[in-house]
Amino acid sequence: MLEEQTKAIRRVDYTAPAFWIDTVDLTFDLDPSKTRVLNKMRVRRNPDVAAQALRLDGEELNLARVMVNGGGTSFKMDGNQLVLENLPEGNEAFDLEIFTTCNPSKNTQLSGLYVSNDSFFTQCEAEGFRRITYFLDRPDVMASYTVTLRADAQQYPVLLSNGNLLEQGSLDDGRHFAKWEDPHKKPCYLFALVAGKLVAREQRIVSRSGKEHLLQVFVRPGDLDKTEHAMNSLMASVAWDEARFGLPLDLERFMIVATSDFNMGAMENKGLNIFNTKYVLASPATATDTDFAGIESVVGHEYFHNWTGNRITCRDWFQLSLKEGLTVFRDQEFSQDMAGIESARAVKRIEDVRVLRTVQFPEDAGPMAHPVRPDAYEEINNFYTVTIYEKGAEVVRMMQTLVSAPGDEEGRQGFAKGMKLYFERHDGQAVTCDDFAQAIADANPQSSLANLLTQFKRWYSQAGTPRVHAQGVYNHSNLSYTLTLSQSCASTPDQSHKEPFVIPVKVGLLNQHGQALAGHDKTLVLSEASQSFVFENIESEPTPSLLRNFSAPVNLDCDLTDTQWLSILANDTDAFNRWEAGQRLAVQSALRFIRASKDPQSDSVLDEGYLDAMRTVLSNPELDSAFKELVLTLPSETYISEQLESVDPQIVHAVREAMRQQLATALQADWQTCYAQNRVLGAYSPDAISSGKRALANMALNMLCLAAQKEGSSVWPGKALQAFKDASNMTDRFGALTALVGSGHALAEPALAQFHALFKNEALVIDKWFALQASAPDRSGNTLPIVRQLMQHPDFNLRNPNRARSLIFSYCSANPGGFHRADAAGYVFWSERVIELDAFNPQVAARLARALDRWKKLAEPYRQAAKTAIERVAAKTDLSNDVREVVSRALAE
Ligand code: TRP
Ligand code: ZN
């Protein structure tokens, strides 16, 4: 434990760098097993810091030569650092030249320079640049880069780096070169190069200011026909950032390159974004509506980083949410604006909140809980979390809400003013979360945000999800309604006491007929432990609609009756709260049932009131299909489990399955109508209306197969098989396959085989094939043997992160009923895979390691078995820092 504590890096220890690097001139001789890197830097002492040695970071490099001002120099190694003590005195800049080699073909971590499908790619965030050359690998050192790439012309016809192409030409021995210059200063984590056999879809655009730009999407030959949607998304992103925030593209050329070996979704390298193929390649035949939406949002996300992340970057990695939370907020807003109609905006908001509550809330309640701006870490890669990203986005969203003003109810104008000031103050700098919050507040001096800024920033410093309790009291004699809101927050590791947060609570009131009480919609700002808010002239006892549009990332307790929830579900003007009311009712039913230890085989979980309400929603012609699909989707097993003190995953699974079965059977006639009405014929388009219809039709098909299974009927499975065969797009084909697999019908097996045969050359589709089998509803423990068998399939490859995620993560993280086995075999499997992955890709291994984060919440025998499995991993002496940090936090008292 002591030893681990000494490894932690702390936010309070930040000091400015002792040297600046003004320019970097890199020359690469690219060769898979031995790439030579010549790094010529202009370096000077930072006059604000006392004179000291220059310590450069490096990892897995072979050092050949170090020169200062053209001559030899003494140096020493201190662990992974190259230390230069005898540098020129004074504030004059000097030349530092370092020559190293590395082995990209052996780079299985996919950090630094690596080979994938015979092409070269880089990934430098967070600390990958040090695996390419010795450097001050920290984001507050911003330099101007020129890059020369040399490689075999046949094997690597395309040579790319950041910025503008200055020159290219041929060399001796069949090699050629390209020289690039980035006109913008950048931290080294935004450096990138790509070399290989690639082809590009190109598009010239003219921005609002009249400037011309070239957009390019590079992929492997053969994939060009799957790049149209990514290019459309990129064009839309450029237009959106100019229209909504006045932020133009600042480069002549903007490139996206896709690779199938990638640890995460994508990377915002300046002018040369590198993407996981999953977020670039799409055709109607191979990608689902969800994939199309994912591409739009990730292309947007990386593009928006160009201003929020690249032009203004992070001072240190503790400020990661400065760029990530803000950029997620921006991509969420982009997707909402692209969806257009109001109901589709609400659907996107609900989907985002669902992720927050099913993934981030558990993180905030578990051993890896950390503030949006963490105080310490051992391995920064472990802090690319839903807290930094999604909760960080909620913090930005609350700022927007808290700068709202009459006529600008959402706060968009006030927030845009704040962004403008942020860029005026900090363009070209490496800054902190404080700087951002200060700019938004200073641009809106009259706002609640400005008035409560210091306290608001507790959202950055305190971990944990606050709980808000709401209690309404109606006073008949003076026609007033008093709403008392109180807040608390459970302790988290290293933070036992929490101060009150600033919590914007959007509210409205409904009368007994469910009608909105005009004039009472407002945003209450809860900033104390408890506060009361009085509504006057209320004619009769109202139903409060609280936390509309999920105005703050909190758990809300409010004791409404089932009748009141049903009224909100049927009538509220806030679409988010209509959905939320349905979820509440379903969760309450599940919890009552679980707590009473009733048997889901013999008793029904959902009551008639709920089922009737669901029928009404399904048949309501005013509601969009996408919204209906969300309302009819039961809360996940993970979400239900989080509401329990002690979790038996098998009981939760059985109860939720019983609820699904009940919805399927009780609404059978409605599902049939629904299926008939929502099938989309004609040419495929991923727009909100038609994707919503497909989602609902596929849900209906799923329900009908489930109902048939209980009756022993093969009618609907037969229809599903036909739909599978006839499908004209992947959404419908995969939807039908999912329905078959979900019902466990015998037809599932031939359909799976046919699916594989059809798409055996489409890696991203084969990922779906693995994922579907690994996440299928478990039937008497059948999933684990299937997963183990699939590991032997010739198409399985643990080294490819997408494939590892599709099989291993789908089982361990997306199939609680299959994973949490009373015989502990799921946990044994997990520990084997964590150890196996850790030997070659610690980042991916550490993500898998987090699948058992919430072990302390498990009931026996799961709890002890999970602990034993984690201890088995922790007992390994040669673990990476990544996995070591996750398992030691999990086991900490
Ligand atoms: N900054 C990237 C984003 O949010 C994500 C990222 C961080 C990443 N570290 C990475 C991607 C490592 C790949 C590998 O868009
Ligand atoms: Zn990002």
Short mmCIF file of C-alpha atoms in Angstrom, two decimals, residues 232-579:
data_model
loop_
_atom_site.label_atom_id
_atom_site.label_comp_id
_atom_site.label_asym_id
_atom_site.label_seq_id
_atom_site.Cartn_x
_atom_site.Cartn_y
_atom_site.Cartn_z
CA ASN A 232 -21.65 14.18 -44.22
CA SER A 233 -21.23 14.23 -40.45
CA LEU A 234 -17.95 16.12 -40.79
CA MET A 235 -19.48 18.74 -43.08
CA ALA A 236 -22.39 19.15 -40.68
CA SER A 237 -19.96 19.52 -37.75
CA VAL A 238 -18.02 22.29 -39.48
CA ALA A 239 -21.24 24.18 -40.27
CA TRP A 240 -22.66 23.67 -36.77
CA ASP A 241 -19.64 24.98 -34.85
CA GLU A 242 -19.65 28.14 -36.96
CA ALA A 243 -23.40 28.65 -36.61
CA ARG A 244 -23.82 27.87 -32.92
CA PHE A 245 -20.53 29.13 -31.46
CA GLY A 246 -18.94 31.21 -34.23
CA LEU A 247 -15.96 28.82 -34.31
CA PRO A 248 -14.58 28.27 -37.85
CA LEU A 249 -12.28 25.59 -39.20
CA ASP A 250 -8.77 27.02 -38.79
CA LEU A 251 -6.98 24.68 -41.24
CA GLU A 252 -6.80 24.39 -45.02
CA ARG A 253 -7.02 20.63 -44.76
CA PHE A 254 -8.86 18.43 -42.27
CA MET A 255 -8.27 14.70 -42.34
CA ILE A 256 -9.90 11.68 -40.72
CA VAL A 257 -8.17 8.30 -40.94
CA ALA A 258 -9.78 5.00 -39.89
CA THR A 259 -7.96 2.08 -38.29
CA SER A 260 -9.34 -1.23 -37.09
CA ASP A 261 -6.87 -1.48 -34.18
CA PHE A 262 -7.71 1.27 -31.72
CA ASN A 263 -8.05 1.39 -27.96
CA MET A 264 -10.87 3.92 -27.83
CA GLY A 265 -13.38 5.61 -30.14
CA ALA A 266 -11.29 8.26 -31.86
CA MET A 267 -8.58 10.87 -31.34
CA GLU A 268 -8.60 14.58 -32.08
CA ASN A 269 -4.98 15.02 -33.34
CA LYS A 270 -4.69 18.48 -34.90
CA GLY A 271 -5.95 18.34 -38.48
CA LEU A 272 -5.43 14.56 -38.57
CA ASN A 273 -8.08 12.80 -36.51
CA ILE A 274 -7.53 9.06 -36.14
CA PHE A 275 -10.66 6.98 -35.71
CA ASN A 276 -11.67 3.48 -34.80
CA THR A 277 -13.28 2.07 -37.99
CA LYS A 278 -16.42 1.55 -35.88
CA TYR A 279 -16.94 5.34 -35.91
CA VAL A 280 -16.22 5.89 -39.61
CA LEU A 281 -17.45 3.01 -41.74
CA ALA A 282 -21.14 2.66 -42.43
CA SER A 283 -23.38 1.45 -45.21
CA PRO A 284 -27.07 0.60 -44.86
CA ALA A 285 -26.19 -3.06 -45.38
CA THR A 286 -23.54 -3.26 -42.65
CA ALA A 287 -24.34 -0.59 -40.03
CA THR A 288 -27.33 -0.11 -37.76
CA ASP A 289 -29.12 3.14 -36.96
CA THR A 290 -27.20 3.16 -33.67
CA ASP A 291 -23.93 2.92 -35.61
CA PHE A 292 -24.96 5.80 -37.87
CA ALA A 293 -25.81 7.93 -34.83
CA GLY A 294 -22.53 6.95 -33.15
CA ILE A 295 -20.55 8.08 -36.19
CA GLU A 296 -22.31 11.44 -36.30
CA SER A 297 -21.63 12.04 -32.63
CA VAL A 298 -17.98 10.91 -32.59
CA VAL A 299 -17.09 12.75 -35.81
CA GLY A 300 -18.68 15.81 -34.22
CA HIS A 301 -16.89 15.22 -30.91
CA GLU A 302 -13.41 15.01 -32.45
CA TYR A 303 -14.07 17.94 -34.76
CA PHE A 304 -15.31 20.11 -31.87
CA HIS A 305 -12.09 19.34 -29.98
CA ASN A 306 -10.33 21.45 -32.58
CA TRP A 307 -11.38 24.47 -30.51
CA THR A 308 -12.19 22.91 -27.13
CA GLY A 309 -9.07 20.89 -26.51
CA ASN A 310 -6.66 21.86 -29.26
CA ARG A 311 -6.77 25.68 -29.56
CA ILE A 312 -7.30 25.82 -25.79
CA THR A 313 -5.84 22.75 -24.13
CA CYS A 314 -5.36 21.39 -20.60
CA ARG A 315 -2.66 22.66 -18.27
CA ASP A 316 -2.26 19.15 -16.83
CA TRP A 317 -4.17 15.87 -17.01
CA PHE A 318 -6.17 16.63 -13.87
CA GLN A 319 -7.96 19.19 -16.05
CA LEU A 320 -8.98 16.52 -18.57
CA SER A 321 -12.68 17.33 -18.20
CA LEU A 322 -11.92 20.89 -19.33
CA LYS A 323 -11.75 19.52 -22.84
CA GLU A 324 -13.70 16.27 -22.54
CA GLY A 325 -16.73 17.39 -20.51
CA LEU A 326 -17.07 20.51 -22.63
CA THR A 327 -16.66 18.61 -25.89
CA VAL A 328 -19.17 15.93 -24.90
CA PHE A 329 -21.62 18.71 -24.05
CA ARG A 330 -20.99 20.17 -27.49
CA ASP A 331 -21.42 16.85 -29.31
CA GLN A 332 -24.64 16.17 -27.39
CA GLU A 333 -25.99 19.55 -28.40
CA PHE A 334 -24.89 18.94 -31.99
CA SER A 335 -26.74 15.63 -32.17
CA GLN A 336 -29.84 17.23 -30.68
CA ASP A 337 -29.73 20.06 -33.21
CA MET A 338 -29.23 17.55 -36.03
CA ALA A 339 -32.23 15.53 -34.84
CA GLY A 340 -34.28 18.67 -35.43
CA ILE A 341 -37.79 18.16 -34.11
CA GLU A 342 -38.41 18.70 -30.41
CA SER A 343 -39.39 15.10 -29.68
CA ALA A 344 -36.19 13.79 -31.25
CA ARG A 345 -34.16 16.19 -29.10
CA ALA A 346 -35.84 14.70 -26.04
CA VAL A 347 -35.02 11.18 -27.26
CA LYS A 348 -31.33 12.09 -27.49
CA ARG A 349 -31.44 13.64 -24.01
CA ILE A 350 -33.04 10.50 -22.57
CA GLU A 351 -30.39 8.31 -24.18
CA ASP A 352 -27.61 10.47 -22.75
CA VAL A 353 -29.15 10.42 -19.27
CA ARG A 354 -29.56 6.67 -19.46
CA VAL A 355 -25.80 6.28 -20.01
CA LEU A 356 -25.07 8.70 -17.19
CA ARG A 357 -27.29 6.86 -14.73
CA THR A 358 -26.39 3.30 -15.67
CA VAL A 359 -22.64 3.79 -15.99
CA GLN A 360 -21.54 7.03 -14.31
CA PHE A 361 -23.71 6.83 -11.20
CA PRO A 362 -22.32 3.36 -10.37
CA GLU A 363 -18.79 4.64 -10.97
CA ASP A 364 -19.50 7.51 -8.57
CA ALA A 365 -20.71 5.04 -5.95
CA GLY A 366 -17.84 2.57 -6.35
CA PRO A 367 -14.13 2.24 -5.59
CA MET A 368 -13.03 4.24 -8.65
CA ALA A 369 -15.18 7.27 -7.71
CA HIS A 370 -13.32 10.49 -8.43
CA PRO A 371 -14.18 14.15 -8.85
CA VAL A 372 -14.67 15.61 -12.34
CA ARG A 373 -11.29 17.19 -11.64
CA PRO A 374 -9.42 14.37 -9.87
CA ASP A 375 -6.88 15.01 -7.10
CA ALA A 376 -4.60 12.05 -7.73
CA TYR A 377 -4.00 9.21 -10.15
CA GLU A 378 -1.51 6.45 -10.71
CA GLU A 379 -2.23 5.87 -14.38
CA ILE A 380 -3.90 8.68 -16.33
CA ASN A 381 -5.36 6.22 -18.84
CA ASN A 382 -7.64 4.98 -16.06
CA PHE A 383 -9.20 8.45 -15.82
CA TYR A 384 -10.76 8.59 -19.26
CA THR A 385 -13.99 7.82 -17.48
CA VAL A 386 -17.71 8.48 -17.68
CA THR A 387 -17.19 10.86 -14.76
CA ILE A 388 -14.70 13.01 -16.70
CA TYR A 389 -16.73 12.77 -19.93
CA GLU A 390 -20.43 12.43 -19.14
CA LYS A 391 -20.65 13.95 -15.68
CA GLY A 392 -18.26 16.65 -16.92
CA ALA A 393 -20.75 17.38 -19.71
CA GLU A 394 -23.55 17.65 -17.14
CA VAL A 395 -21.50 20.18 -15.18
CA VAL A 396 -21.15 22.29 -18.34
CA ARG A 397 -24.88 21.86 -19.04
CA MET A 398 -25.71 23.11 -15.52
CA MET A 399 -23.54 26.17 -16.16
CA GLN A 400 -25.61 26.88 -19.26
CA THR A 401 -28.80 26.47 -17.21
CA LEU A 402 -27.45 28.77 -14.50
CA VAL A 403 -26.71 31.63 -16.90
CA SER A 404 -30.23 31.63 -18.31
CA ALA A 405 -32.09 34.93 -18.36
CA PRO A 406 -35.58 36.11 -19.34
CA GLY A 407 -35.91 35.48 -23.05
CA ASP A 408 -33.02 32.99 -22.94
CA GLU A 409 -34.61 30.28 -20.82
CA GLU A 410 -32.12 27.56 -21.65
CA GLY A 411 -29.15 29.86 -21.17
CA ARG A 412 -27.83 29.32 -24.69
CA GLN A 413 -27.08 32.98 -25.34
CA GLY A 414 -25.44 33.51 -21.98
CA PHE A 415 -23.38 30.38 -22.45
CA ALA A 416 -22.31 31.41 -25.96
CA LYS A 417 -21.17 34.76 -24.52
CA GLY A 418 -19.15 32.85 -21.93
CA MET A 419 -17.52 30.72 -24.62
CA LYS A 420 -16.60 33.85 -26.54
CA LEU A 421 -14.89 35.30 -23.48
CA TYR A 422 -13.15 31.97 -22.84
CA PHE A 423 -11.57 32.13 -26.31
CA GLU A 424 -10.72 35.82 -26.00
CA ARG A 425 -8.86 35.12 -22.80
CA HIS A 426 -7.24 31.77 -23.43
CA ASP A 427 -6.84 30.99 -27.14
CA GLY A 428 -3.47 29.28 -27.61
CA GLN A 429 -3.07 28.48 -23.92
CA ALA A 430 -3.05 25.42 -21.65
CA VAL A 431 -5.54 26.21 -18.88
CA THR A 432 -7.61 24.84 -16.01
CA CYS A 433 -11.25 24.05 -15.23
CA ASP A 434 -11.24 27.14 -12.99
CA ASP A 435 -10.35 29.32 -15.98
CA PHE A 436 -13.30 27.95 -17.92
CA ALA A 437 -15.86 28.39 -15.14
CA GLN A 438 -14.53 31.90 -14.48
CA ALA A 439 -14.99 32.93 -18.11
CA ILE A 440 -18.59 31.65 -18.26
CA ALA A 441 -19.41 33.41 -14.99
CA ASP A 442 -17.63 36.68 -15.88
CA ALA A 443 -19.53 36.93 -19.15
CA ASN A 444 -22.79 36.64 -17.16
CA PRO A 445 -22.20 38.77 -14.06
CA GLN A 446 -25.88 38.86 -13.04
CA SER A 447 -26.38 35.10 -13.24
CA SER A 448 -26.83 32.54 -10.46
CA LEU A 449 -23.61 30.98 -11.73
CA ALA A 450 -21.67 34.19 -11.08
CA ASN A 451 -23.32 34.63 -7.68
CA LEU A 452 -22.55 31.11 -6.56
CA LEU A 453 -19.38 30.38 -8.54
CA THR A 454 -17.11 29.21 -5.72
CA GLN A 455 -19.74 26.88 -4.43
CA PHE A 456 -20.73 25.72 -7.90
CA LYS A 457 -17.17 24.56 -8.46
CA ARG A 458 -17.69 21.86 -5.83
CA TRP A 459 -18.99 19.91 -8.81
CA TYR A 460 -15.35 19.80 -9.90
CA SER A 461 -13.86 18.91 -6.53
CA GLN A 462 -16.38 16.59 -4.82
CA ALA A 463 -17.02 13.08 -6.09
CA GLY A 464 -20.28 11.22 -5.59
CA THR A 465 -23.83 11.61 -6.82
CA PRO A 466 -25.89 13.96 -4.65
CA ARG A 467 -29.30 12.80 -3.50
CA VAL A 468 -32.08 15.38 -3.53
CA HIS A 469 -35.16 14.81 -1.44
CA ALA A 470 -38.31 16.69 -2.42
CA GLN A 471 -41.35 17.17 -0.21
CA GLY A 472 -44.37 19.21 -1.25
CA VAL A 473 -46.99 20.60 1.14
CA TYR A 474 -50.20 22.18 -0.11
CA ASN A 475 -51.95 24.76 2.05
CA HIS A 476 -55.68 24.95 1.26
CA SER A 477 -56.28 28.07 3.31
CA ASN A 478 -53.83 30.37 1.51
CA LEU A 479 -53.61 28.44 -1.78
CA SER A 480 -49.87 28.05 -1.54
CA TYR A 481 -47.70 25.08 -2.34
CA THR A 482 -44.38 24.77 -0.53
CA LEU A 483 -41.73 22.58 -2.03
CA THR A 484 -38.87 21.69 0.31
CA LEU A 485 -35.71 20.40 -1.34
CA SER A 486 -32.89 18.94 0.68
CA GLN A 487 -29.61 17.43 -0.45
CA SER A 488 -27.01 15.01 0.80
CA CYS A 489 -24.14 13.10 -0.72
CA ALA A 490 -22.69 9.81 0.46
CA SER A 491 -18.98 9.63 1.19
CA THR A 492 -16.60 8.40 -1.50
CA PRO A 493 -13.05 7.02 -1.21
CA ASP A 494 -10.87 9.81 0.26
CA GLN A 495 -13.83 12.17 0.74
CA SER A 496 -15.94 11.45 3.79
CA HIS A 497 -17.57 14.86 4.18
CA LYS A 498 -19.38 16.73 1.39
CA GLU A 499 -20.44 20.37 1.31
CA PRO A 500 -23.73 21.28 -0.40
CA PHE A 501 -23.71 21.49 -4.19
CA VAL A 502 -25.40 24.14 -6.35
CA ILE A 503 -28.23 22.18 -7.95
CA PRO A 504 -30.49 23.68 -10.62
CA VAL A 505 -33.89 21.96 -10.35
CA LYS A 506 -36.24 22.72 -13.22
CA VAL A 507 -39.83 22.32 -12.10
CA GLY A 508 -43.39 22.67 -13.29
CA LEU A 509 -46.75 21.92 -11.71
CA LEU A 510 -49.66 19.85 -13.01
CA ASN A 511 -53.24 20.11 -11.74
CA GLN A 512 -55.39 17.13 -10.86
CA HIS A 513 -56.37 16.69 -14.49
CA GLY A 514 -52.76 16.59 -15.51
CA GLN A 515 -52.86 20.04 -17.09
CA ALA A 516 -49.86 22.31 -16.77
CA LEU A 517 -50.30 25.18 -14.33
CA ALA A 518 -49.25 28.12 -16.47
CA GLY A 519 -46.73 30.56 -15.07
CA HIS A 520 -45.15 28.18 -12.60
CA ASP A 521 -42.38 26.66 -14.69
CA LYS A 522 -39.06 27.71 -13.21
CA THR A 523 -35.53 26.73 -12.33
CA LEU A 524 -35.08 26.50 -8.57
CA VAL A 525 -31.49 26.79 -7.42
CA LEU A 526 -30.81 24.58 -4.42
CA SER A 527 -27.55 25.64 -2.81
CA GLU A 528 -28.07 24.86 0.87
CA ALA A 529 -28.59 21.58 2.68
CA SER A 530 -32.30 22.31 2.69
CA GLN A 531 -34.43 25.08 1.19
CA SER A 532 -38.14 25.76 0.73
CA PHE A 533 -39.72 27.33 -2.34
CA VAL A 534 -43.27 28.68 -2.25
CA PHE A 535 -45.69 28.72 -5.18
CA GLU A 536 -48.65 31.12 -4.73
CA ASN A 537 -52.21 31.06 -6.09
CA ILE A 538 -52.40 27.33 -6.57
CA GLU A 539 -56.10 26.38 -6.76
CA SER A 540 -55.78 22.76 -5.71
CA GLU A 541 -53.10 20.32 -4.66
CA PRO A 542 -50.68 20.03 -7.61
CA THR A 543 -48.44 17.26 -8.85
CA PRO A 544 -44.87 18.52 -9.11
CA SER A 545 -42.83 17.65 -12.17
CA LEU A 546 -39.29 17.87 -10.83
CA LEU A 547 -35.84 17.89 -12.36
CA ARG A 548 -37.26 18.42 -15.83
CA ASN A 549 -34.97 17.43 -18.68
CA PHE A 550 -32.70 16.05 -15.94
CA SER A 551 -31.43 19.50 -15.04
CA ALA A 552 -28.77 18.16 -12.65
CA PRO A 553 -26.87 14.85 -12.27
CA VAL A 554 -28.53 13.80 -9.02
CA ASN A 555 -30.69 11.05 -7.60
CA LEU A 556 -34.12 12.45 -6.84
CA ASP A 557 -36.35 11.07 -4.11
CA CYS A 558 -39.93 12.23 -4.21
CA ASP A 559 -42.86 10.38 -2.76
CA LEU A 560 -45.49 10.71 -5.43
CA THR A 561 -48.35 8.23 -5.61
CA ASP A 562 -48.61 5.81 -8.51
CA THR A 563 -51.56 7.88 -9.72
CA GLN A 564 -49.38 10.98 -9.81
CA TRP A 565 -46.60 9.21 -11.71
CA LEU A 566 -49.18 7.91 -14.16
CA SER A 567 -50.48 11.45 -14.60
CA ILE A 568 -46.98 12.74 -15.38
CA LEU A 569 -46.44 9.88 -17.80
CA ALA A 570 -49.67 10.68 -19.59
CA ASN A 571 -49.63 14.47 -19.51
CA ASP A 572 -46.42 16.29 -18.65
CA THR A 573 -45.18 18.89 -21.11
CA ASP A 574 -41.62 17.73 -20.36
CA ALA A 575 -40.90 14.66 -22.47
CA PHE A 576 -37.99 13.63 -20.29
CA ASN A 577 -40.19 13.45 -17.20
CA ARG A 578 -42.89 11.51 -19.04
CA TRP A 579 -40.27 8.87 -19.79
#
